[in-house]
mmCIF file of C-alpha atoms in Angstrom:
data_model
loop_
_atom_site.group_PDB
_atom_site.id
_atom_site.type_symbol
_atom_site.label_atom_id
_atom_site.label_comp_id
_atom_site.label_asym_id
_atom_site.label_seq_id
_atom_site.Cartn_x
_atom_site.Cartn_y
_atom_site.Cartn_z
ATOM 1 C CA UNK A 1 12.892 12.820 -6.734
ATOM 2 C CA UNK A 2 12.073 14.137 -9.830
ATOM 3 C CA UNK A 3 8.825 12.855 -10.591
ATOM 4 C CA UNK A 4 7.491 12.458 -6.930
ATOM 5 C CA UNK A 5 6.256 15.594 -4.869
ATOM 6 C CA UNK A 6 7.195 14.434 -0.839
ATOM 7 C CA UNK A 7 4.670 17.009 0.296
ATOM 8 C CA UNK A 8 1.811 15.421 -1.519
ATOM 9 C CA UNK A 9 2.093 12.334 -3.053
ATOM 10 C CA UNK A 10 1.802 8.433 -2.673
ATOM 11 C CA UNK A 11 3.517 5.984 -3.899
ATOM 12 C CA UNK A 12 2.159 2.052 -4.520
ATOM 13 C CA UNK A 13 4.353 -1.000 -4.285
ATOM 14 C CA UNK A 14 2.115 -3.714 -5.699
ATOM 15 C CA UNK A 15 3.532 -7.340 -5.862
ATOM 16 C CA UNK A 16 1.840 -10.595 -7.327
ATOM 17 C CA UNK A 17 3.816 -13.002 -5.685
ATOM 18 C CA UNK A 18 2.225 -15.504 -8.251
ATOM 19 C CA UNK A 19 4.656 -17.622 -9.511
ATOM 20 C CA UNK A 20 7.866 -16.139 -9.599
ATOM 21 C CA UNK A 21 9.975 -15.700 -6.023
ATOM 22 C CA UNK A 22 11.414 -12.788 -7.576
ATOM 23 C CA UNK A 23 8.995 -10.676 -5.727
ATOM 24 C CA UNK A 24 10.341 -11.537 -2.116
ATOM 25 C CA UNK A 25 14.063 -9.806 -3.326
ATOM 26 C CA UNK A 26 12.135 -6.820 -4.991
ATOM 27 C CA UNK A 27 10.179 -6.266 -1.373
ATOM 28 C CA UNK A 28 13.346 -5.891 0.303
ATOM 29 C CA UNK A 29 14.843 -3.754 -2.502
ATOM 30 C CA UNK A 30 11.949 -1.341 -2.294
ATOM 31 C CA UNK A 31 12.301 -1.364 1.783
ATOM 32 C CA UNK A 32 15.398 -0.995 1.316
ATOM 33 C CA UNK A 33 15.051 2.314 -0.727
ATOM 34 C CA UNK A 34 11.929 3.616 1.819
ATOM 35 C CA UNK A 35 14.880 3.237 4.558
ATOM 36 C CA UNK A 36 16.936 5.824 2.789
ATOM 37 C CA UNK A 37 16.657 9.425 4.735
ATOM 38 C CA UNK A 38 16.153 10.864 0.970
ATOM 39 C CA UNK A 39 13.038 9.279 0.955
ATOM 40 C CA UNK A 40 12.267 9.347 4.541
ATOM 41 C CA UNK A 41 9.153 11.821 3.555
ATOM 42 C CA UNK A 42 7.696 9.105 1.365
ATOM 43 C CA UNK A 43 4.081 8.241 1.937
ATOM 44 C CA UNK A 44 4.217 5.319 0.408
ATOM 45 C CA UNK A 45 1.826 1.647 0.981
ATOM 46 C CA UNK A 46 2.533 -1.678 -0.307
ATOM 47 C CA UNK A 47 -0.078 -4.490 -1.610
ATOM 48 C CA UNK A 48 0.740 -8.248 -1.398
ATOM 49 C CA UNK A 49 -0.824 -10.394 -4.328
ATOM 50 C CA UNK A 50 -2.131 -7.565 -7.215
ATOM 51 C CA UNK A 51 -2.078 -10.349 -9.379
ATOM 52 C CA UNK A 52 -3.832 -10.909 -12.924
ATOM 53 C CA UNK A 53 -4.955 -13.845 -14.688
ATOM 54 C CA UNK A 54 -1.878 -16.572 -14.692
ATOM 55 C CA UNK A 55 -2.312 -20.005 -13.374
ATOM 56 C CA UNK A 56 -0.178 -21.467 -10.399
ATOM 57 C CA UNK A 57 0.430 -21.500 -6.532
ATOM 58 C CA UNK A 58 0.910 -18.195 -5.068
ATOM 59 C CA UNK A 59 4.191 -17.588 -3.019
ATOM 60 C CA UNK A 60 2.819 -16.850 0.996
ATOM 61 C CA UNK A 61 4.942 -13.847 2.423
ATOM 62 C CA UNK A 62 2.915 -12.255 4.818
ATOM 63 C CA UNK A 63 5.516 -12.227 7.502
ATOM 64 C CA UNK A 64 7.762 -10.601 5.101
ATOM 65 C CA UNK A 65 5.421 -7.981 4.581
ATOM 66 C CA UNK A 66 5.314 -7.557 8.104
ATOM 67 C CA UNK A 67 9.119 -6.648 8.549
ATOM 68 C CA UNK A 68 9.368 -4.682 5.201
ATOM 69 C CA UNK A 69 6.937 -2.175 5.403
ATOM 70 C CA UNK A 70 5.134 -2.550 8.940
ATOM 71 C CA UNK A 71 1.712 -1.752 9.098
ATOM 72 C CA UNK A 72 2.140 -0.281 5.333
ATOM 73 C CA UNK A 73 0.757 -2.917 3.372
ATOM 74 C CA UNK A 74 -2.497 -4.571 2.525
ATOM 75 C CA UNK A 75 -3.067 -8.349 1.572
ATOM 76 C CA UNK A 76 -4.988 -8.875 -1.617
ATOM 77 C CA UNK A 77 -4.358 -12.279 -1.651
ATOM 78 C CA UNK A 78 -5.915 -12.933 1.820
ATOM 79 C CA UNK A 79 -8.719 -10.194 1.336
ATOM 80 C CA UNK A 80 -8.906 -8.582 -2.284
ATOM 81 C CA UNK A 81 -11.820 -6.445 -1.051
ATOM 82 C CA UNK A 82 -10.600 -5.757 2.415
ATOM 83 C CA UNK A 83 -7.419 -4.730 0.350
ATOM 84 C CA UNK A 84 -9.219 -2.620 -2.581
ATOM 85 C CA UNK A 85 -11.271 -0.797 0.146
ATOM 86 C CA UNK A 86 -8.183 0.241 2.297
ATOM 87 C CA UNK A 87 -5.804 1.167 -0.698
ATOM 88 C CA UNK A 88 -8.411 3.259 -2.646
ATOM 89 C CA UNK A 89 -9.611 5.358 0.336
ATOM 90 C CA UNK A 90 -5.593 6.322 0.471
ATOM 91 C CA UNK A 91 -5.534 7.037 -3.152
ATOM 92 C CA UNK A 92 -9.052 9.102 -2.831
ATOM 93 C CA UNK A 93 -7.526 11.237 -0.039
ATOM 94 C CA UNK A 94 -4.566 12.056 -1.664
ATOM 95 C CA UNK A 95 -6.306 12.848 -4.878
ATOM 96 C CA UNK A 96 -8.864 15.161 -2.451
ATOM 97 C CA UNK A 97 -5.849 17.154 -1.361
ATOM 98 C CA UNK A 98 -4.032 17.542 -4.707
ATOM 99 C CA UNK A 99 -1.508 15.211 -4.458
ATOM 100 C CA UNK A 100 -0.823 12.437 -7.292
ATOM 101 C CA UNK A 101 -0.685 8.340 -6.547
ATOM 102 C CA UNK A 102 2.371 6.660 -8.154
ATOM 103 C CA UNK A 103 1.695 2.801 -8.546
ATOM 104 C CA UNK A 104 4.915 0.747 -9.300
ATOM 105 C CA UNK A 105 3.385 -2.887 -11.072
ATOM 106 C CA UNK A 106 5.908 -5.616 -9.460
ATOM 107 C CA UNK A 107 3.216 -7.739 -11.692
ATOM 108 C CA UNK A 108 -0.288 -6.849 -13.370
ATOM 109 C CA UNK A 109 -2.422 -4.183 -13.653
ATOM 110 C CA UNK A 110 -5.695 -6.032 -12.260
ATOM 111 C CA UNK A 111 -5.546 -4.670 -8.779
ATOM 112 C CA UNK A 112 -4.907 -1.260 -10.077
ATOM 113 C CA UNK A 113 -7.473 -1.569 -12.670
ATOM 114 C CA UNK A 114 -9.892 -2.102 -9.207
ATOM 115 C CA UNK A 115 -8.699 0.663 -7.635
ATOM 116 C CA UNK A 116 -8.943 3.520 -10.498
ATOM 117 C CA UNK A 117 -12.868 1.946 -10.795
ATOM 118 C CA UNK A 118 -13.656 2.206 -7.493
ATOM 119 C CA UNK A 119 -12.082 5.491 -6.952
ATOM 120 C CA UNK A 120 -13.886 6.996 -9.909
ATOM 121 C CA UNK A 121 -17.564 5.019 -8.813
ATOM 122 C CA UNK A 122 -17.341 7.077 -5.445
ATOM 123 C CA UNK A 123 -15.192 10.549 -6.450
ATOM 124 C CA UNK A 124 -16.271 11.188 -9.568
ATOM 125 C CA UNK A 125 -14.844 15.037 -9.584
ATOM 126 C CA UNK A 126 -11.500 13.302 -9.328
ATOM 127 C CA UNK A 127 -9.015 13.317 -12.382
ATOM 128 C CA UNK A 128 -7.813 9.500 -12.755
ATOM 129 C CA UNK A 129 -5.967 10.027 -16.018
ATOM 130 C CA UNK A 130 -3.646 13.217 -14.777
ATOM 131 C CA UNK A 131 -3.321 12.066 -11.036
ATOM 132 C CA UNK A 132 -2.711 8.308 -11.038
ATOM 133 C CA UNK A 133 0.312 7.575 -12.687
ATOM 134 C CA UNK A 134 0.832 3.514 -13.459
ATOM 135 C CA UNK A 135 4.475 2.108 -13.903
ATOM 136 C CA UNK A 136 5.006 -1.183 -15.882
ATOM 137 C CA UNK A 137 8.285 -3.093 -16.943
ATOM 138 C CA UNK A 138 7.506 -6.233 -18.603
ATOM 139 C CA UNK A 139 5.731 -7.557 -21.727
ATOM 140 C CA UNK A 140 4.735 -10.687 -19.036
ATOM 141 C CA UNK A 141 3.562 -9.054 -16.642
ATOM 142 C CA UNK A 142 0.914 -6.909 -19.611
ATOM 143 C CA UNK A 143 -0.196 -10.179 -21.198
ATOM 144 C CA UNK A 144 -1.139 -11.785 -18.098
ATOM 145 C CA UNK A 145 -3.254 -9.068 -17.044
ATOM 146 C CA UNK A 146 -7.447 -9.289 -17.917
ATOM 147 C CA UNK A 147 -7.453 -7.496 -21.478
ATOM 148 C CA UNK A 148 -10.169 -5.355 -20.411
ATOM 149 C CA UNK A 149 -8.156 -4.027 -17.119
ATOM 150 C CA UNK A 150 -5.291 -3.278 -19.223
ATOM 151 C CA UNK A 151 -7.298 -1.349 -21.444
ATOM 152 C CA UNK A 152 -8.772 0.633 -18.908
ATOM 153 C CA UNK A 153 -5.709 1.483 -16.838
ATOM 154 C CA UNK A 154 -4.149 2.918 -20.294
ATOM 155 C CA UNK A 155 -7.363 4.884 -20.569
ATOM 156 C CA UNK A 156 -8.286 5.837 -16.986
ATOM 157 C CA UNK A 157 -4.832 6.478 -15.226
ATOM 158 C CA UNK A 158 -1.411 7.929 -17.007
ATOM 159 C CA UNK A 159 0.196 4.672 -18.296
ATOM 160 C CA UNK A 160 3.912 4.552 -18.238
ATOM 161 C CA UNK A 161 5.940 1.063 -20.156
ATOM 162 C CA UNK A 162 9.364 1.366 -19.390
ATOM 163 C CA UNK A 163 12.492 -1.028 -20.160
ATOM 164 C CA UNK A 164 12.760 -4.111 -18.908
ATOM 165 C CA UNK A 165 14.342 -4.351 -15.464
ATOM 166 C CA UNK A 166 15.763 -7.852 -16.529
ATOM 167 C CA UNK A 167 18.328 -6.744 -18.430
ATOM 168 C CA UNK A 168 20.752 -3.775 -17.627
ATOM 169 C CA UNK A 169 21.693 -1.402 -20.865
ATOM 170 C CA UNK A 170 18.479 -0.661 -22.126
ATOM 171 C CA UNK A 171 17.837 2.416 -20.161
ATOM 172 C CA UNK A 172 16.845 1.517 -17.110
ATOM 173 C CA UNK A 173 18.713 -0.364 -14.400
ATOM 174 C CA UNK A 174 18.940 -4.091 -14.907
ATOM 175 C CA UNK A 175 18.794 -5.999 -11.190
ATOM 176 C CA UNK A 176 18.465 -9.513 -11.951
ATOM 177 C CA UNK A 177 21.747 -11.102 -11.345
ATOM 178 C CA UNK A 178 23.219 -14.435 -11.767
ATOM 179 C CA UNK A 179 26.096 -13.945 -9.784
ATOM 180 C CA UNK A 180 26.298 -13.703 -6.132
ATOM 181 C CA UNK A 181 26.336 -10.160 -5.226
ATOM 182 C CA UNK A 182 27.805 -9.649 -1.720
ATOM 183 C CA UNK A 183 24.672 -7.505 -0.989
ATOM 184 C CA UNK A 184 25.994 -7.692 2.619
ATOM 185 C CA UNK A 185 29.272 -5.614 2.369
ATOM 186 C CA UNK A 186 27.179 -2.709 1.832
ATOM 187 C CA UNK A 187 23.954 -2.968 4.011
ATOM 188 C CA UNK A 188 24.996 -2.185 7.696
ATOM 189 C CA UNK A 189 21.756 -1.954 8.926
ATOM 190 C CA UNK A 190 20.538 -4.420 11.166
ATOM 191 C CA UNK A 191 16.801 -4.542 9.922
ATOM 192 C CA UNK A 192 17.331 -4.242 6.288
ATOM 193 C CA UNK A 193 20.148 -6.830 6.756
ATOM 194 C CA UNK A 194 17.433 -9.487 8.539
ATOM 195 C CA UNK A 195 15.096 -8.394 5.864
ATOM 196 C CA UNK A 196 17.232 -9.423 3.027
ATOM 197 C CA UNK A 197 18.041 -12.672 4.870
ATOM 198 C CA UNK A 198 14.756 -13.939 5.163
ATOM 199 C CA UNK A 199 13.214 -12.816 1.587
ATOM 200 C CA UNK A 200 16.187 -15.035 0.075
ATOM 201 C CA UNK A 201 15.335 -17.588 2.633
ATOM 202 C CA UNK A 202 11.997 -17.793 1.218
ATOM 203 C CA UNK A 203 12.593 -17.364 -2.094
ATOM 204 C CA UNK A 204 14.680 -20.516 -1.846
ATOM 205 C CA UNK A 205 11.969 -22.275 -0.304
ATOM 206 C CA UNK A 206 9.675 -21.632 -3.214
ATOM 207 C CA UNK A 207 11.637 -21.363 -6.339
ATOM 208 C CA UNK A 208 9.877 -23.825 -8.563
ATOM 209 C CA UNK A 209 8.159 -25.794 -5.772
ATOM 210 C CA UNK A 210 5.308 -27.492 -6.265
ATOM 211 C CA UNK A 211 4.960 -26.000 -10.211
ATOM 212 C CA UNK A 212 5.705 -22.884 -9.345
ATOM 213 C CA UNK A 213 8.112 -20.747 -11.729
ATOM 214 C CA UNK A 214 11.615 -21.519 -11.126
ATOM 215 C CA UNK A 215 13.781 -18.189 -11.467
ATOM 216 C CA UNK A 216 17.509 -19.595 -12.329
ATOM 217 C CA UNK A 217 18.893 -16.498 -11.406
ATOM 218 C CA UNK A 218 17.985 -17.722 -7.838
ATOM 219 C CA UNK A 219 18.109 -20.866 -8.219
ATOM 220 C CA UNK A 220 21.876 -20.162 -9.409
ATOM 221 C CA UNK A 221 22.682 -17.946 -6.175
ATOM 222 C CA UNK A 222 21.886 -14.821 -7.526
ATOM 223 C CA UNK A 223 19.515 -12.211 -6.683
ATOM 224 C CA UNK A 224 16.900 -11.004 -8.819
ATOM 225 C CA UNK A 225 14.628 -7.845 -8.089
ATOM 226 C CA UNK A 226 13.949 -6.553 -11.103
ATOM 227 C CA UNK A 227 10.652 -4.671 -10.714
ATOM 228 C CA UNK A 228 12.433 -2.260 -8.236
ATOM 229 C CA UNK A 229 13.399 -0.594 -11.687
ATOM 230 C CA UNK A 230 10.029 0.740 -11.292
ATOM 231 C CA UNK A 231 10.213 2.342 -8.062
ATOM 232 C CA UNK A 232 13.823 3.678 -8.754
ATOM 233 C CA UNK A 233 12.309 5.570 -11.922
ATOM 234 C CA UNK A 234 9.879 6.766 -10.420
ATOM 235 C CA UNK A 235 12.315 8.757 -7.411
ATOM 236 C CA UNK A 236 14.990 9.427 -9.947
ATOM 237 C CA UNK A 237 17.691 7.033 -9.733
ATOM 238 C CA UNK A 238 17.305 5.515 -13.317
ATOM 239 C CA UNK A 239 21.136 6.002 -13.978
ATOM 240 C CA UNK A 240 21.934 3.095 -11.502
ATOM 241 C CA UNK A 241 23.162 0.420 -13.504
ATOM 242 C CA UNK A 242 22.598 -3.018 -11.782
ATOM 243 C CA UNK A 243 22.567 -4.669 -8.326
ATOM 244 C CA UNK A 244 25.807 -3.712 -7.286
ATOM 245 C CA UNK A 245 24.610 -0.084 -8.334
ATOM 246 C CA UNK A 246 21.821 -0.489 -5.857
ATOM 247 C CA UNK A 247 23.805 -1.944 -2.859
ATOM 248 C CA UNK A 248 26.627 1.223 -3.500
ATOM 249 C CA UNK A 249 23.851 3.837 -3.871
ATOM 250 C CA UNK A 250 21.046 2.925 -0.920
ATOM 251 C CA UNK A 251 23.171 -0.086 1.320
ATOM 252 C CA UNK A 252 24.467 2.218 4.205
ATOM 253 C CA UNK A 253 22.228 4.736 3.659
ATOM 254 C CA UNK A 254 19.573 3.314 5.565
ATOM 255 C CA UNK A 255 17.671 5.282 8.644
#
């Protein structure tokens, strides 16, 4: 919890969904963590679709959504100005009352490129660059984002690249597996456990269907969440090492 104030903070789970199924394990990783009574203060709001400028079918997951993080969430994909209009009257009210907004990029920076502008265009006493903090873990994800957006994000918001959460070793935790982790000795609860079940469910569905990206890691049996490296840096649990870190640190830990 080093980084993130409970008393006064938000924090941003954006996912692209667009190609890679990847995103479906890292939704239930990051509900996973939200279930955890260390974090049980956390204001926190997820976004489905926040995705930038690649080609190919996105990966529908609304009902996922839906058992993750409840009424929590807001579908770009469906609505991107329904969406930008919901998200960045939470970030404007918690900049108001002093708090910070901590945006963790499972994808591009597009959708929180639209939300710095539009919370500047309307709040223009409020401090983008010290109170918006942006987290990013892959060179992808940056070069498929509009070169202006990720340009202004660097500029306008506090811009943090960390290591790849592909790979374990490089300083952050690695949780993309090819192996078969028994993720199930170690969650016990009920929800989280029907959660998990149905985002590999659909992740199987549409792993390389139809052109879509096809992650081997899954396609293999294993599980890959890697842009939950993100939201573990951000609430202090960058010393996990990979999935089977995860699982042992947050599995029966959940509320």
């Amino acid at each position: 919890m080093s980084k993130f104030d409970v008393q006064r903070d938000l924090f941003l789970a954006h996912f692209d969904l667009k190609t890679d199924v990847d995103d479906l394990h890292a939704v239930a990783g990051v509900a996973t963590m939200m279930a955890d009574p260390r974090l049980a203060e956390v204001r926190y709001h997820a976004v489905a679709g926040a995705y930038g400028t690649q080609e190919g079918l996105y990966v529908p997951a609304n009902e996922l959504f839906g058992l993750a993080f409840g009424e929590h969430w807001s579908d770009a994909h469906g609505d991107f100005d329904a969406a930008l209009s919901e998200v960045s009257a939470l970030v404007a009210d918690v900049l108001s009352s002093g708090g910070t907004v901590w945006i963790a990029e499972g994808g591009q920076s597009d959708f929180s490129a639209a939300i710095v502008r539009a919370v500047q265009a309307e709040h223009r006493d409020l401090d983008t660059k010290r109170h918006i903090h942006i987290v990013q873990h892959a060179d992808w994800n940056e070069e498929v984002t509009a070169p202006e957006n990720l340009t202004f994000v660097k500029e306008a918001a506090t811009y943090h690249r960390i290591q790849d959460g592909n790979a374990s070793g490089n300083g952050t935790p690695g949780f993309r597996s090819d192996d078969v982790i028994d993720w199930r000795a170690y969650v016990d609860n009920l929800r989280l456990s029907n959660l998990w079940e149905r985002a590999i469910d659909i992740a199987n569905t549409y792993n390389g269907a139809d052109g879509r990206y096809l992650n081997t890691s899954i396609q293999k049996g294993g599980l890959d969440f890697s842009d939950v490296s993100e939201t573990t840096w951000i609430f202090g649990f960058n010393e996990l090492i990979d999935a089977r870190d995860f699982f042992a640190e947050f599995g029966s830990r959940q509320n």
